[in-house]
Amino acid sequence: MNRVRRLLQLPGRQRRLLARAALELLRSAWRVRRWTFARVAATLGPAAAVSEADAAAAGSERGLPPAVRDVQWAIGAWTRAWPWPPTCLMQALAARTLLVEQGLPCDLYFGVRGSTETVSGGAAIGAHAWLRCGAHVVTGASEARQHRPIAVYRAQGATGGKTD
């Protein structure tokens, strides 16, 4: 009941953003669980070449635009409260849609990390997805630095439209 009370005390703008974030997390969960990775990637548009700037560390949280901070907050809130933990790809897809709807360009990264651990007798390869808006990592920041980017999908902000 305490969560409901806190939700009702939020300004209407934040409640609407939480509702949109929940819907987008559900959409992204459905796509990630039901579609092949190739089909999910096809909805993102063409992959851009990964540059040295892409591999560089992200900027600090200072100077983070309010709209980006709000999306980061909403996705993070649902990630902590969700009945099942959304994967990094689900979070990145949902946040990407929310940012593009607000006219903000962003970059969705796919990265890999090799490991000496073995899974079923083979080498384990860790994969991760994260979303950056400018120099700021919006989702997946905790593991982004441990992964080497292998693909980036750039989304131009477009008010009034979606990219996927």
C-alpha atoms as a PDB file:
ATOM      1  CA  MET A   1       0.000   0.000   0.000  1.00  0.00           C
ATOM      2  CA  ASN A   2       2.953   2.298   0.647  1.00  0.00           C
ATOM      3  CA  ARG A   3       3.973   2.078  -3.038  1.00  0.00           C
ATOM      4  CA  VAL A   4       0.494   3.063  -4.165  1.00  0.00           C
ATOM      5  CA  ARG A   5       0.492   6.046  -1.828  1.00  0.00           C
ATOM      6  CA  ARG A   6       3.902   7.170  -3.135  1.00  0.00           C
ATOM      7  CA  LEU A   7       2.699   6.734  -6.715  1.00  0.00           C
ATOM      8  CA  LEU A   8      -0.377   8.873  -6.093  1.00  0.00           C
ATOM      9  CA  GLN A   9       1.767  11.613  -4.555  1.00  0.00           C
ATOM     10  CA  LEU A  10       3.879  11.944  -7.707  1.00  0.00           C
ATOM     11  CA  PRO A  11       3.132  14.781 -10.127  1.00  0.00           C
ATOM     12  CA  GLY A  12       0.935  13.792 -13.076  1.00  0.00           C
ATOM     13  CA  ARG A  13       3.853  14.057 -15.516  1.00  0.00           C
ATOM     14  CA  GLN A  14       5.858  11.462 -13.568  1.00  0.00           C
ATOM     15  CA  ARG A  15       2.856   9.134 -13.239  1.00  0.00           C
ATOM     16  CA  ARG A  16       2.324   9.317 -17.010  1.00  0.00           C
ATOM     17  CA  LEU A  17       6.005   8.605 -17.633  1.00  0.00           C
ATOM     18  CA  LEU A  18       5.870   5.592 -15.290  1.00  0.00           C
ATOM     19  CA  ALA A  19       2.838   4.276 -17.182  1.00  0.00           C
ATOM     20  CA  ARG A  20       4.616   4.742 -20.541  1.00  0.00           C
ATOM     21  CA  ALA A  21       7.758   3.083 -19.162  1.00  0.00           C
ATOM     22  CA  ALA A  22       5.719   0.079 -17.970  1.00  0.00           C
ATOM     23  CA  LEU A  23       4.067  -0.259 -21.369  1.00  0.00           C
ATOM     24  CA  GLU A  24       7.388  -0.026 -23.200  1.00  0.00           C
ATOM     25  CA  LEU A  25       9.023  -2.547 -20.866  1.00  0.00           C
ATOM     26  CA  LEU A  26       6.150  -4.951 -21.561  1.00  0.00           C
ATOM     27  CA  ARG A  27       6.509  -4.378 -25.322  1.00  0.00           C
ATOM     28  CA  SER A  28      10.251  -4.892 -25.227  1.00  0.00           C
ATOM     29  CA  ALA A  29       9.904  -8.022 -23.042  1.00  0.00           C
ATOM     30  CA  TRP A  30       7.452  -9.488 -25.523  1.00  0.00           C
ATOM     31  CA  ARG A  31       9.761  -8.760 -28.462  1.00  0.00           C
ATOM     32  CA  VAL A  32      12.897 -10.090 -26.765  1.00  0.00           C
ATOM     33  CA  ARG A  33      11.167 -13.291 -25.646  1.00  0.00           C
ATOM     34  CA  ARG A  34       9.171 -13.961 -28.825  1.00  0.00           C
ATOM     35  CA  TRP A  35      11.337 -12.659 -31.668  1.00  0.00           C
ATOM     36  CA  THR A  36      14.736 -13.772 -32.878  1.00  0.00           C
ATOM     37  CA  PHE A  37      17.595 -11.407 -32.167  1.00  0.00           C
ATOM     38  CA  ALA A  38      17.879 -10.694 -35.905  1.00  0.00           C
ATOM     39  CA  ARG A  39      14.253  -9.533 -35.995  1.00  0.00           C
ATOM     40  CA  VAL A  40      14.710  -7.309 -32.925  1.00  0.00           C
ATOM     41  CA  ALA A  41      17.869  -5.801 -34.455  1.00  0.00           C
ATOM     42  CA  ALA A  42      16.054  -5.201 -37.756  1.00  0.00           C
ATOM     43  CA  THR A  43      13.552  -2.919 -35.972  1.00  0.00           C
ATOM     44  CA  LEU A  44      16.435  -0.707 -34.818  1.00  0.00           C
ATOM     45  CA  GLY A  45      17.511   0.339 -38.297  1.00  0.00           C
ATOM     46  CA  PRO A  46      20.963  -0.080 -39.785  1.00  0.00           C
ATOM     47  CA  ALA A  47      23.907  -0.665 -37.489  1.00  0.00           C
ATOM     48  CA  ALA A  48      26.545   2.049 -37.519  1.00  0.00           C
ATOM     49  CA  ALA A  49      30.259   1.418 -37.356  1.00  0.00           C
ATOM     50  CA  VAL A  50      31.657   1.377 -33.827  1.00  0.00           C
ATOM     51  CA  SER A  51      34.262   4.116 -33.367  1.00  0.00           C
ATOM     52  CA  GLU A  52      36.881   4.883 -30.731  1.00  0.00           C
ATOM     53  CA  ALA A  53      34.487   7.467 -29.251  1.00  0.00           C
ATOM     54  CA  ASP A  54      31.883   4.716 -28.855  1.00  0.00           C
ATOM     55  CA  ALA A  55      34.317   2.598 -26.870  1.00  0.00           C
ATOM     56  CA  ALA A  56      35.303   5.532 -24.629  1.00  0.00           C
ATOM     57  CA  ALA A  57      33.923   5.850 -21.130  1.00  0.00           C
ATOM     58  CA  ALA A  58      30.669   7.703 -20.668  1.00  0.00           C
ATOM     59  CA  GLY A  59      30.408  11.141 -19.127  1.00  0.00           C
ATOM     60  CA  SER A  60      29.371  12.002 -15.614  1.00  0.00           C
ATOM     61  CA  GLU A  61      25.812  12.381 -14.429  1.00  0.00           C
ATOM     62  CA  ARG A  62      26.298  16.127 -14.070  1.00  0.00           C
ATOM     63  CA  GLY A  63      24.647  18.014 -16.870  1.00  0.00           C
ATOM     64  CA  LEU A  64      22.228  15.193 -17.546  1.00  0.00           C
ATOM     65  CA  PRO A  65      19.200  16.683 -19.356  1.00  0.00           C
ATOM     66  CA  PRO A  66      16.008  16.466 -17.249  1.00  0.00           C
ATOM     67  CA  ALA A  67      14.161  14.377 -19.856  1.00  0.00           C
ATOM     68  CA  VAL A  68      16.986  11.825 -19.901  1.00  0.00           C
ATOM     69  CA  ARG A  69      17.132  11.751 -16.100  1.00  0.00           C
ATOM     70  CA  ASP A  70      13.353  11.191 -15.975  1.00  0.00           C
ATOM     71  CA  VAL A  71      13.497   8.250 -18.409  1.00  0.00           C
ATOM     72  CA  GLN A  72      16.429   6.777 -16.506  1.00  0.00           C
ATOM     73  CA  TRP A  73      14.448   7.120 -13.269  1.00  0.00           C
ATOM     74  CA  ALA A  74      11.259   5.552 -14.699  1.00  0.00           C
ATOM     75  CA  ILE A  75      13.030   2.547 -16.247  1.00  0.00           C
ATOM     76  CA  GLY A  76      15.079   2.084 -13.067  1.00  0.00           C
ATOM     77  CA  ALA A  77      11.982   2.253 -10.875  1.00  0.00           C
ATOM     78  CA  TRP A  78      10.251  -0.482 -12.876  1.00  0.00           C
ATOM     79  CA  THR A  79      13.417  -2.568 -13.046  1.00  0.00           C
ATOM     80  CA  ARG A  80      13.539  -2.638  -9.246  1.00  0.00           C
ATOM     81  CA  ALA A  81       9.783  -3.278  -8.831  1.00  0.00           C
ATOM     82  CA  TRP A  82       9.073  -5.577 -11.786  1.00  0.00           C
ATOM     83  CA  PRO A  83       7.809  -9.107 -10.987  1.00  0.00           C
ATOM     84  CA  TRP A  84      10.590 -10.525 -13.178  1.00  0.00           C
ATOM     85  CA  PRO A  85      13.850  -8.680 -13.788  1.00  0.00           C
ATOM     86  CA  PRO A  86      13.909  -7.072 -17.249  1.00  0.00           C
ATOM     87  CA  THR A  87      17.092  -7.840 -19.157  1.00  0.00           C
ATOM     88  CA  CYS A  88      19.518  -5.146 -20.221  1.00  0.00           C
ATOM     89  CA  LEU A  89      18.142  -5.371 -23.775  1.00  0.00           C
ATOM     90  CA  MET A  90      14.556  -4.931 -22.585  1.00  0.00           C
ATOM     91  CA  GLN A  91      15.543  -1.852 -20.577  1.00  0.00           C
ATOM     92  CA  ALA A  92      17.527  -0.346 -23.455  1.00  0.00           C
ATOM     93  CA  LEU A  93      14.711  -0.892 -25.978  1.00  0.00           C
ATOM     94  CA  ALA A  94      12.109   0.657 -23.682  1.00  0.00           C
ATOM     95  CA  ALA A  95      14.262   3.673 -22.811  1.00  0.00           C
ATOM     96  CA  ARG A  96      15.158   4.168 -26.491  1.00  0.00           C
ATOM     97  CA  THR A  97      11.500   4.429 -27.459  1.00  0.00           C
ATOM     98  CA  LEU A  98      10.768   6.886 -24.640  1.00  0.00           C
ATOM     99  CA  LEU A  99      13.704   9.135 -25.532  1.00  0.00           C
ATOM    100  CA  VAL A 100      12.971   9.126 -29.263  1.00  0.00           C
ATOM    101  CA  GLU A 101       9.339  10.028 -28.543  1.00  0.00           C
ATOM    102  CA  GLN A 102      10.646  13.087 -26.688  1.00  0.00           C
ATOM    103  CA  GLY A 103      12.788  14.106 -29.650  1.00  0.00           C
ATOM    104  CA  LEU A 104      16.119  13.027 -28.135  1.00  0.00           C
ATOM    105  CA  PRO A 105      18.681  11.124 -30.213  1.00  0.00           C
ATOM    106  CA  CYS A 106      20.283   8.107 -28.537  1.00  0.00           C
ATOM    107  CA  ASP A 107      22.543   5.168 -29.302  1.00  0.00           C
ATOM    108  CA  LEU A 108      21.814   1.544 -28.411  1.00  0.00           C
ATOM    109  CA  TYR A 109      24.987  -0.512 -28.012  1.00  0.00           C
ATOM    110  CA  PHE A 110      25.586  -4.222 -28.096  1.00  0.00           C
ATOM    111  CA  GLY A 111      28.814  -5.391 -26.512  1.00  0.00           C
ATOM    112  CA  VAL A 112      30.615  -8.585 -25.643  1.00  0.00           C
ATOM    113  CA  ARG A 113      33.017  -9.693 -22.976  1.00  0.00           C
ATOM    114  CA  GLY A 114      35.047 -12.864 -23.244  1.00  0.00           C
ATOM    115  CA  SER A 115      35.449 -15.001 -20.150  1.00  0.00           C
ATOM    116  CA  THR A 116      37.645 -17.848 -18.999  1.00  0.00           C
ATOM    117  CA  GLU A 117      34.669 -19.461 -17.298  1.00  0.00           C
ATOM    118  CA  THR A 118      33.161 -22.382 -19.104  1.00  0.00           C
ATOM    119  CA  VAL A 119      29.563 -23.226 -19.743  1.00  0.00           C
ATOM    120  CA  SER A 120      28.861 -26.804 -20.886  1.00  0.00           C
ATOM    121  CA  GLY A 121      32.520 -27.270 -21.768  1.00  0.00           C
ATOM    122  CA  GLY A 122      32.824 -24.130 -23.924  1.00  0.00           C
ATOM    123  CA  ALA A 123      34.054 -20.624 -23.290  1.00  0.00           C
ATOM    124  CA  ALA A 124      31.425 -18.292 -21.893  1.00  0.00           C
ATOM    125  CA  ILE A 125      30.860 -15.034 -23.715  1.00  0.00           C
ATOM    126  CA  GLY A 126      29.033 -12.281 -21.895  1.00  0.00           C
ATOM    127  CA  ALA A 127      26.760 -10.011 -23.893  1.00  0.00           C
ATOM    128  CA  HIS A 128      25.295  -6.700 -22.801  1.00  0.00           C
ATOM    129  CA  ALA A 129      23.102  -3.937 -24.212  1.00  0.00           C
ATOM    130  CA  TRP A 130      23.161  -0.348 -23.036  1.00  0.00           C
ATOM    131  CA  LEU A 131      21.705   2.949 -24.126  1.00  0.00           C
ATOM    132  CA  ARG A 132      23.527   6.252 -24.328  1.00  0.00           C
ATOM    133  CA  CYS A 133      22.099   9.699 -24.904  1.00  0.00           C
ATOM    134  CA  GLY A 134      25.063  11.906 -25.748  1.00  0.00           C
ATOM    135  CA  ALA A 135      27.789  11.081 -23.245  1.00  0.00           C
ATOM    136  CA  HIS A 136      25.330   9.776 -20.641  1.00  0.00           C
ATOM    137  CA  VAL A 137      24.582   6.073 -20.195  1.00  0.00           C
ATOM    138  CA  VAL A 138      20.844   5.830 -19.587  1.00  0.00           C
ATOM    139  CA  THR A 139      20.522   2.066 -19.037  1.00  0.00           C
ATOM    140  CA  GLY A 140      23.109  -0.640 -18.436  1.00  0.00           C
ATOM    141  CA  ALA A 141      25.792   1.662 -17.031  1.00  0.00           C
ATOM    142  CA  SER A 142      27.020  -0.739 -14.363  1.00  0.00           C
ATOM    143  CA  GLU A 143      28.264  -3.274 -16.927  1.00  0.00           C
ATOM    144  CA  ALA A 144      28.875  -1.142 -20.016  1.00  0.00           C
ATOM    145  CA  ARG A 145      32.544  -0.526 -19.249  1.00  0.00           C
ATOM    146  CA  GLN A 146      33.200  -4.248 -18.939  1.00  0.00           C
ATOM    147  CA  HIS A 147      32.018  -4.916 -22.496  1.00  0.00           C
ATOM    148  CA  ARG A 148      33.540  -4.072 -25.861  1.00  0.00           C
ATOM    149  CA  PRO A 149      30.962  -2.490 -28.197  1.00  0.00           C
ATOM    150  CA  ILE A 150      30.483  -4.476 -31.392  1.00  0.00           C
ATOM    151  CA  ALA A 151      27.412  -2.740 -32.815  1.00  0.00           C
ATOM    152  CA  VAL A 152      25.653   0.566 -32.317  1.00  0.00           C
ATOM    153  CA  TYR A 153      22.181   1.537 -33.498  1.00  0.00           C
ATOM    154  CA  ARG A 154      21.679   5.280 -33.687  1.00  0.00           C
ATOM    155  CA  ALA A 155      18.188   6.728 -33.275  1.00  0.00           C
ATOM    156  CA  GLN A 156      17.415  10.274 -34.229  1.00  0.00           C
ATOM    157  CA  GLY A 157      14.915  12.008 -32.005  1.00  0.00           C
ATOM    158  CA  ALA A 158      11.648  12.495 -33.829  1.00  0.00           C
ATOM    159  CA  THR A 159       8.771  14.184 -32.046  1.00  0.00           C
ATOM    160  CA  GLY A 160       5.467  12.607 -32.857  1.00  0.00           C
ATOM    161  CA  GLY A 161       6.878   9.370 -34.221  1.00  0.00           C
ATOM    162  CA  LYS A 162       8.488   6.107 -33.238  1.00  0.00           C
ATOM    163  CA  THR A 163      11.483   4.385 -34.754  1.00  0.00           C
ATOM    164  CA  ASP A 164      10.173   0.855 -34.375  1.00  0.00           C
END
